[in-house]
Structures are given as C-alpha cells and as structure tokens.
Amino acid sequence: MYMKNVYLDYAGTTPMDPRVERVVLKRLRESWGNASSVHAVGRQAKKVIEDSRKNVARVIGSRPEEIIFTGSGTESDNFAIFGVARAYKKYGRHIITSKIEHPAVLRACQYLEQNEKFEVSYLDVSKNGIVNPESVRRALRPDTILVSVIYANNEIGTIQPIAEISKVIQEARSKKLEAGSWHQNEKLPVFHSDSCQAAGALNLNVNHLGVDLMTLNGSKIYGPKAAGCLYVRRGINLVPLIVGGSQEGGLRAGTENTALIAGFAKALELADGSKKKESARLVKLRDYMIGQILKTIPGGRLNGDPILRLPNNINISFENVDGEMLMLALDQRGIQVSTGSACTSTSTEPSHVLKALGLPESLAKGNIRITLGRQTNKKTN
C-alpha cells in the first residue's frame, strides 16, 4: 500500500535547494584546490571562498573580514562561548545566558562553570518563552564579559528581543566608560546570538540587531550540512578552538571545504531573498494547522508565544501523552515530526525549554514539534 511521506521537521534539517546543490557540485569539480596554496589552483579556490565571504557579509550587513567559516552551528556557538571566555577572562569570569538556549551554548557554559572557574547566570523566561531585557540588566555585573541569547528558539520558535537586549548592554558599556573602568581596547560585555533558526525568516542585519557575534549554519536554510559561520565584529578578540594553521584569519585552522562554503553562502543568499514572501505563506499555514490541531484533538496546548514565533514553528503538548511514542506513531504513518531539538533526540528527559516555561512533566513529556518548509502546503497536510 502506498503511503505518502510528509516531512514536518524543517527545524531539524532541510533538504538541499537544487540551486545550492548545483553550486556545491560545480565547486567540487572545479575548485578542489587547497585555498592556502599560492599556485593557480589554490588561488582559484581562495577566490571562491572570499567571494562567498562577501556574499554572506552582504546579507548580514557586515564586513567580509568579520565572517569566519566553520563546520556547523554547534562549532560556531562553541567558538563564540569558549573564544570570548578565554580571551577576556582577565577582565571577569561572569557569563549571562538564558535557560532556553540551544545545547551548544548551554553545555559550553556548563563546561566553563565546571572546569574553568566561570560563573554563569541562567535567565528565566516568561511563560511564553521570552527573555525580558530587564532581566539581562539586573543580571549584569562589573565582571560580566559575555551575554548569549538565542534569536529564535529552535524548539518553540519564540523570537527574542535581541535589539532591545543589545541596548541594555550598550548602556552598561556607557556606564563603564563614565565610571572610568573602560579598558581602551575591550568592548565588554560581548553580545552573542545563535541565529541559526532565524535565517531565512528574520532580519539578520548585525547592526540593526546590535550583536557582536552571530551564529549561522547551512542545514536550516536548504544548504549543505557541516557548513556555517560565526560573525565576529571587528575589535572583538577570540581564542581559537582549532589551531595548527593560518586559515580564517588565524582563528580556525584546517583546509577549508570550498564547495560547502560556496553552498552555504548561496543558500543564505537565496533564503534571505525569499524570506518576506515565504514567511507570509508559512504564517498562514502555521496558524491554520494550529487551529485545526487544537480544534480536533482534545487537551492540546500551544507552547511558546502565539505571535512572536517563527513563521514555520508549531510546538504542542498533549496531557498524559508520551510525545516520543506519538512521534514514532506518526512516523509509521509517513509523517515526520520531532519532540524538540535534534541534538537532544536520544534524551528521555523532558525538554529543558519546556521546563523553563513552567510546564508540568505531564505536558513537558507530551509535546511534538511540527516545523514547516518550502515543500509544505495544505494539500500535503
């Protein structure tokens, strides 16, 4: 019996856009040289990488030299957290983040607490999963060196007030300057935002957002996996995670994967160019699905803010239902959803994000995450 396949886990990963695939295959064939080599083949690969850097910078409103290519969003998050902490520890060892961050941020912070004598403040969120900028203000201390807040949550899709949080941080910097405690070459605290889920849906202009570091990756925007970047504002210092070569301005050693970098840059360009039209389409589809689910299935509860959420995100809990069993049952019927972050899919514990919302365990364990994408329409649903 034929069973139609309905993929609804676009926050987990996306299929590669055929236009991106063509770029990747072309560069695999034609730009296979080592970009650090000075001969013609190496120079050709170098040009592809630098053109890709310019394209990414154009999308986010940065300088090309502020883009560091990495192997994933997780690597970029780790690089931001560890890089800042180790570069600025002589000025302080206090970090601020939220309780609903991606594990790549949370576990890096926990590692610093447990192994490198840092202190981390984990901010509460509202019942809808929003970080209050005033909570950042209250948590700031003279020894705070880093604030990291996710732009759009990967589980419940809530969009955080990044620009407002940036203003709070800028005010703190101004007070340091007025008090005469400003170190000439430092911009503390540094502000980082994991923006992987926001790409292709929200404004990524780093100057509008006021971020110093921003994480992006390819697998959420119909690009290649194992490709991403970290935006690093000029003047921010980082201690490298990977050493051994001078690639990426000496901040990320290793021979660059030219084809994946080119594919990532193309995917970001395409996703950003279509975000207005696609987001409007997905919002209508998302709200239709939420309404249908809550109307037809008793005991459902929408998690996250109904308005301040990603256009494609639906996270619903059902009382006294095992979310994992529900996910598997749907999979057997050709419908792919998830119960949360793919990075924690093997954990049997309730989602740390849902616990931060104050959900009882009976609801926190009964959730599914439905995320829509380019191939989703009413007919497939």
Coordinates of C-alpha atoms in Angstrom, one line a residue:
M1 CA 0.0 0.0 0.0
Y2 CA 1.4 3.4 -1.0
M3 CA 1.9 5.8 1.9
K4 CA 2.6 9.4 1.2
N5 CA 5.6 10.9 3.0
V6 CA 5.0 14.2 4.8
Y7 CA 8.2 15.9 6.2
L8 CA 7.5 18.3 9.0
D9 CA 10.9 18.6 10.7
Y10 CA 12.4 21.5 8.9
A11 CA 13.9 22.9 12.1
G12 CA 15.8 19.6 12.4
T13 CA 17.3 20.0 8.9
T14 CA 16.2 21.0 5.4
P15 CA 16.7 19.3 2.0
M16 CA 19.3 21.0 -0.1
D17 CA 17.9 23.5 -2.6
P18 CA 18.7 22.3 -6.2
R19 CA 20.3 25.7 -6.9
V20 CA 22.6 25.2 -4.0
E21 CA 23.4 21.6 -5.0
R22 CA 24.5 22.8 -8.4
V23 CA 26.9 25.3 -6.8
V24 CA 28.3 22.6 -4.5
L25 CA 28.8 20.1 -7.3
K26 CA 30.4 22.7 -9.6
R27 CA 32.9 23.7 -6.9
L28 CA 33.7 20.1 -6.1
R29 CA 34.6 19.6 -9.7
E30 CA 36.3 22.9 -10.5
S31 CA 37.6 24.4 -7.2
W32 CA 39.1 21.4 -5.4
G33 CA 42.4 23.1 -4.7
N34 CA 43.8 24.0 -1.3
A35 CA 43.0 27.6 -0.8
S36 CA 46.2 28.2 1.2
S37 CA 48.3 27.2 -1.8
V38 CA 49.8 30.1 -3.9
H39 CA 49.6 28.4 -7.3
A40 CA 46.8 28.9 -9.7
V41 CA 44.6 26.0 -8.5
G42 CA 44.9 27.2 -4.9
R43 CA 44.2 30.8 -5.9
Q44 CA 41.0 29.7 -7.7
A45 CA 39.7 28.0 -4.5
K46 CA 40.7 31.0 -2.4
K47 CA 38.7 33.3 -4.7
V48 CA 35.6 31.2 -4.3
I49 CA 35.9 31.4 -0.5
E50 CA 36.5 35.1 -0.5
D51 CA 33.6 35.7 -2.9
S52 CA 31.4 33.6 -0.5
R53 CA 32.6 35.6 2.4
K54 CA 31.5 38.8 0.6
N55 CA 28.1 37.3 -0.2
V56 CA 27.5 36.3 3.5
A57 CA 28.6 39.7 4.7
R58 CA 26.2 41.4 2.2
V59 CA 23.3 39.5 3.7
I60 CA 24.0 40.4 7.3
G61 CA 25.4 43.9 6.8
S62 CA 28.9 43.2 8.0
R63 CA 32.4 43.5 6.6
P64 CA 33.7 40.4 4.8
E65 CA 36.7 40.0 7.1
E66 CA 34.2 39.7 10.0
I67 CA 32.9 36.3 8.7
I68 CA 34.7 33.2 10.0
F69 CA 33.6 30.0 8.2
T70 CA 33.0 26.9 10.4
G71 CA 31.9 23.3 10.2
S72 CA 28.5 23.7 11.9
G73 CA 26.3 25.9 14.0
T74 CA 27.4 24.0 17.1
E75 CA 31.0 24.7 16.3
S76 CA 30.2 28.4 15.9
D77 CA 28.3 28.5 19.2
N78 CA 31.2 26.8 21.0
F79 CA 33.7 29.1 19.3
A80 CA 31.8 32.1 20.5
I81 CA 31.4 31.0 24.1
F82 CA 34.8 29.5 24.7
G83 CA 36.6 32.0 22.5
V84 CA 35.2 35.0 24.4
A85 CA 35.5 33.5 27.8
R86 CA 39.2 32.6 27.3
A87 CA 40.1 35.8 25.6
Y88 CA 38.6 38.1 28.3
K89 CA 38.9 36.1 31.5
K90 CA 41.4 38.6 32.9
Y91 CA 38.6 41.1 33.0
G92 CA 36.0 38.9 34.5
R93 CA 34.5 35.4 34.6
H94 CA 30.8 36.0 34.6
I95 CA 28.5 35.0 31.7
I96 CA 24.8 35.6 31.1
T97 CA 22.6 33.3 29.0
S98 CA 19.0 32.1 29.1
K99 CA 17.5 28.8 30.2
I100 CA 16.2 28.1 26.7
E101 CA 19.4 28.2 24.7
H102 CA 20.5 25.6 22.3
P103 CA 22.6 22.8 24.0
A104 CA 25.6 24.0 22.0
V105 CA 25.5 27.2 24.2
L106 CA 24.2 25.7 27.4
R107 CA 26.8 22.8 27.5
A108 CA 29.6 25.1 26.7
C109 CA 28.6 27.4 29.6
Q110 CA 28.3 24.4 31.9
Y111 CA 31.7 23.2 30.9
L112 CA 33.2 26.6 31.7
E113 CA 31.5 26.5 35.1
Q114 CA 32.7 23.0 36.0
N115 CA 36.2 23.2 34.6
E116 CA 37.4 26.7 34.2
K117 CA 36.0 28.6 37.2
F118 CA 33.5 30.7 35.4
E119 CA 30.1 31.8 36.9
V120 CA 27.0 31.7 34.7
S121 CA 23.7 33.3 35.3
Y122 CA 20.8 31.4 33.5
L123 CA 17.9 33.8 32.9
D124 CA 14.3 32.8 33.4
V125 CA 11.9 33.4 30.6
S126 CA 8.2 34.3 30.5
K127 CA 5.5 31.6 30.3
N128 CA 5.6 32.1 26.6
G129 CA 9.3 31.7 26.4
I130 CA 10.5 35.3 26.0
V131 CA 13.6 36.8 27.7
N132 CA 12.9 40.1 29.3
P133 CA 15.6 42.7 28.5
E134 CA 15.3 44.0 32.1
S135 CA 16.3 40.5 33.4
V136 CA 19.5 41.0 31.4
R137 CA 20.0 44.4 33.0
R138 CA 19.5 43.0 36.5
A139 CA 22.0 40.2 35.9
L140 CA 24.8 42.4 34.5
R141 CA 27.8 42.8 36.8
P142 CA 31.1 44.6 36.6
D143 CA 32.8 41.3 35.8
T144 CA 30.3 40.2 33.1
I145 CA 32.2 39.5 29.9
L146 CA 29.6 37.7 27.7
V147 CA 25.9 37.7 27.1
S148 CA 24.5 35.0 24.8
V149 CA 20.8 34.9 23.9
I150 CA 19.3 32.9 21.1
Y151 CA 17.5 34.9 18.4
A152 CA 14.7 32.4 17.7
N153 CA 14.3 29.3 19.8
N154 CA 14.8 26.0 18.0
E155 CA 12.1 24.2 19.9
I156 CA 9.2 26.6 20.5
G157 CA 10.1 29.2 17.9
T158 CA 9.9 32.2 20.1
I159 CA 11.6 35.3 18.8
Q160 CA 13.7 37.2 21.3
P161 CA 14.0 41.0 21.6
I162 CA 17.7 41.0 20.5
A163 CA 17.9 44.7 19.6
E164 CA 16.4 45.6 23.0
I165 CA 18.8 43.4 24.8
S166 CA 21.6 45.0 22.8
K167 CA 20.5 48.4 24.0
V168 CA 20.8 47.3 27.6
I169 CA 24.3 46.0 27.0
Q170 CA 25.3 49.3 25.3
E171 CA 24.0 51.2 28.3
A172 CA 26.2 49.1 30.6
R173 CA 29.2 49.8 28.4
S174 CA 28.5 53.5 28.6
K175 CA 28.3 53.4 32.3
K176 CA 31.7 51.7 32.4
L177 CA 33.1 54.5 30.3
E178 CA 31.6 57.2 32.5
A179 CA 32.9 55.4 35.6
G180 CA 36.4 55.3 34.2
S181 CA 36.5 51.5 34.2
W182 CA 36.6 51.1 30.5
H183 CA 39.6 49.3 29.1
Q184 CA 40.7 51.1 25.9
N185 CA 40.7 48.0 23.7
E186 CA 37.8 46.0 25.1
K187 CA 34.1 46.0 24.4
L188 CA 32.5 44.3 27.4
P189 CA 30.2 42.5 27.8
V190 CA 30.3 40.9 24.3
F191 CA 26.9 40.1 22.9
H192 CA 26.4 36.8 21.0
S193 CA 23.2 35.4 19.4
D194 CA 22.6 31.9 18.0
S195 CA 20.6 32.9 14.9
C196 CA 20.5 29.5 13.0
Q197 CA 16.8 29.2 13.1
A198 CA 16.2 32.9 12.4
A199 CA 18.0 32.8 9.0
G200 CA 15.5 32.9 6.1
A201 CA 12.7 34.3 8.3
L202 CA 14.0 37.3 10.3
N203 CA 16.2 40.4 9.8
L204 CA 19.8 39.3 10.1
N205 CA 21.4 42.8 9.9
V206 CA 24.0 42.7 12.7
N207 CA 24.0 46.5 13.1
H208 CA 20.2 46.6 13.5
L209 CA 20.4 43.8 16.0
G210 CA 23.4 45.2 17.8
V211 CA 25.2 41.9 18.2
D212 CA 28.9 41.4 18.3
L213 CA 28.9 37.7 17.5
M214 CA 26.3 35.8 15.4
T215 CA 26.0 32.1 14.6
L216 CA 24.5 30.8 11.3
N217 CA 24.6 27.4 9.6
G218 CA 23.6 25.8 6.3
S219 CA 21.4 22.9 7.3
K220 CA 18.5 25.1 8.4
I221 CA 18.3 27.1 5.2
Y222 CA 18.3 24.4 2.4
G223 CA 22.1 24.5 2.3
P224 CA 24.8 21.8 2.9
K225 CA 25.3 20.3 6.3
A226 CA 28.7 20.7 8.1
A227 CA 28.9 24.3 6.9
G228 CA 28.3 27.5 8.8
C229 CA 29.8 30.7 10.0
L230 CA 30.4 32.9 13.0
Y231 CA 30.2 36.7 12.6
V232 CA 32.8 38.4 14.7
R233 CA 32.5 42.2 15.0
R234 CA 35.8 44.0 14.3
G235 CA 37.7 44.6 17.6
I236 CA 36.3 41.5 19.4
N237 CA 39.0 39.1 20.4
L238 CA 38.6 35.3 20.4
V239 CA 40.9 32.4 21.4
P240 CA 40.7 29.8 18.6
L241 CA 39.2 26.4 19.2
I242 CA 41.2 24.8 16.4
V243 CA 44.9 25.6 15.9
G244 CA 47.5 24.5 13.5
G245 CA 47.2 26.7 10.5
S246 CA 46.5 30.3 9.5
Q247 CA 43.2 29.8 7.8
E248 CA 40.2 32.1 8.5
G249 CA 42.4 34.9 9.8
G250 CA 44.2 32.5 12.1
L251 CA 41.0 31.8 14.0
R252 CA 40.0 28.4 12.6
A253 CA 42.8 26.2 11.3
G254 CA 42.3 23.5 8.7
T255 CA 41.9 23.3 5.0
E256 CA 38.7 24.9 4.0
N257 CA 35.9 23.0 2.3
T258 CA 35.4 25.3 -0.6
A259 CA 32.4 23.6 -2.0
L260 CA 30.4 23.6 1.2
I261 CA 31.3 27.2 1.9
A262 CA 30.1 28.2 -1.5
G263 CA 26.9 26.2 -1.0
F264 CA 26.3 27.8 2.4
A265 CA 26.7 31.3 1.0
K266 CA 24.4 30.6 -1.9
A267 CA 21.8 29.1 0.5
L268 CA 21.9 32.1 2.8
E269 CA 21.5 34.5 -0.2
L270 CA 18.5 32.6 -1.5
A271 CA 16.8 32.1 1.9
D272 CA 17.2 35.8 2.8
G273 CA 16.0 36.9 -0.7
S274 CA 12.7 34.9 -0.4
K275 CA 12.1 35.4 3.3
K276 CA 9.3 38.0 3.1
K277 CA 7.1 36.1 0.7
E278 CA 7.9 32.6 2.2
S279 CA 7.3 33.8 5.8
A280 CA 3.9 35.3 4.9
R281 CA 2.9 32.0 3.3
L282 CA 4.1 29.9 6.2
V283 CA 2.4 32.1 8.9
K284 CA -0.9 31.4 7.2
L285 CA -0.2 27.7 7.0
R286 CA 1.1 27.6 10.6
D287 CA -1.9 29.3 12.1
Y288 CA -4.3 27.1 10.0
M289 CA -2.6 24.0 11.3
I290 CA -2.5 25.2 14.9
G291 CA -6.2 25.9 14.7
Q292 CA -7.1 22.6 13.2
I293 CA -5.0 20.6 15.7
L294 CA -6.4 22.4 18.8
K295 CA -9.9 22.2 17.5
T296 CA -9.9 18.5 16.6
I297 CA -7.6 17.0 19.3
P298 CA -8.7 17.4 22.9
G299 CA -6.2 18.5 25.6
G300 CA -3.8 20.3 23.3
R301 CA -1.7 23.3 24.4
L302 CA 0.4 25.5 22.2
N303 CA 3.9 26.1 23.6
G304 CA 5.5 29.5 23.0
D305 CA 4.2 32.8 22.1
P306 CA 1.3 32.7 19.5
I307 CA 2.6 35.8 17.7
L308 CA 6.3 36.3 18.5
R309 CA 7.3 33.0 17.0
L310 CA 8.9 31.7 13.8
P311 CA 6.6 31.5 10.8
N312 CA 7.1 27.8 10.5
N313 CA 7.1 26.6 14.1
I314 CA 4.3 24.7 15.9
N315 CA 5.0 23.1 19.3
I316 CA 2.1 21.5 21.0
S317 CA 1.8 19.4 24.2
F318 CA -0.9 16.9 25.0
E319 CA -1.8 16.0 28.6
N320 CA -0.7 12.5 29.6
V321 CA 0.6 11.6 26.1
D322 CA 4.1 10.3 25.5
G323 CA 5.5 12.7 22.9
E324 CA 8.1 10.2 21.7
M325 CA 5.5 7.5 21.2
L326 CA 3.3 9.9 19.3
M327 CA 6.3 10.9 17.1
L328 CA 7.0 7.3 16.3
A329 CA 3.4 6.5 15.6
L330 CA 3.2 9.4 13.2
D331 CA 6.5 8.3 11.5
Q332 CA 4.9 4.8 10.9
R333 CA 2.2 6.7 9.0
G334 CA 4.7 8.6 6.9
I335 CA 4.6 11.9 8.9
Q336 CA 8.0 13.1 10.2
V337 CA 7.9 15.4 13.2
S338 CA 10.1 15.7 16.3
T339 CA 9.8 16.2 20.0
G340 CA 12.4 19.0 20.2
S341 CA 16.0 19.7 19.3
A342 CA 17.6 17.0 17.1
C343 CA 20.8 17.5 19.3
T344 CA 18.9 16.0 22.3
S345 CA 16.8 13.5 20.5
T346 CA 18.2 10.5 22.4
S347 CA 17.4 12.0 25.8
T348 CA 14.4 10.7 27.7
E349 CA 14.3 13.8 30.0
P350 CA 11.6 16.4 29.4
S351 CA 12.8 19.3 27.2
H352 CA 14.8 21.9 29.2
V353 CA 13.0 24.6 27.1
L354 CA 9.5 23.4 28.2
K355 CA 10.6 23.0 31.8
A356 CA 11.8 26.7 31.7
L357 CA 8.2 27.6 30.6
G358 CA 7.0 26.1 33.8
L359 CA 5.1 23.2 32.2
P360 CA 4.3 20.2 34.4
E361 CA 6.1 17.0 33.5
S362 CA 2.8 15.5 32.2
L363 CA 2.8 18.2 29.5
A364 CA 6.5 18.6 29.0
K365 CA 6.8 14.9 28.1
G366 CA 3.8 15.1 25.8
N367 CA 5.0 17.6 23.2
I368 CA 5.7 17.4 19.5
R369 CA 7.4 20.0 17.3
I370 CA 6.0 20.5 13.8
T371 CA 8.1 22.7 11.6
L372 CA 7.0 23.6 8.1
G373 CA 9.1 24.4 5.0
R374 CA 9.1 25.1 1.3
Q375 CA 7.5 21.8 0.3
T376 CA 4.7 22.1 2.9
N377 CA 1.2 23.1 1.8
K378 CA -2.4 22.4 2.7
K379 CA -2.6 19.5 0.3
T380 CA 0.4 17.7 1.9
N381 CA -1.2 18.2 5.3

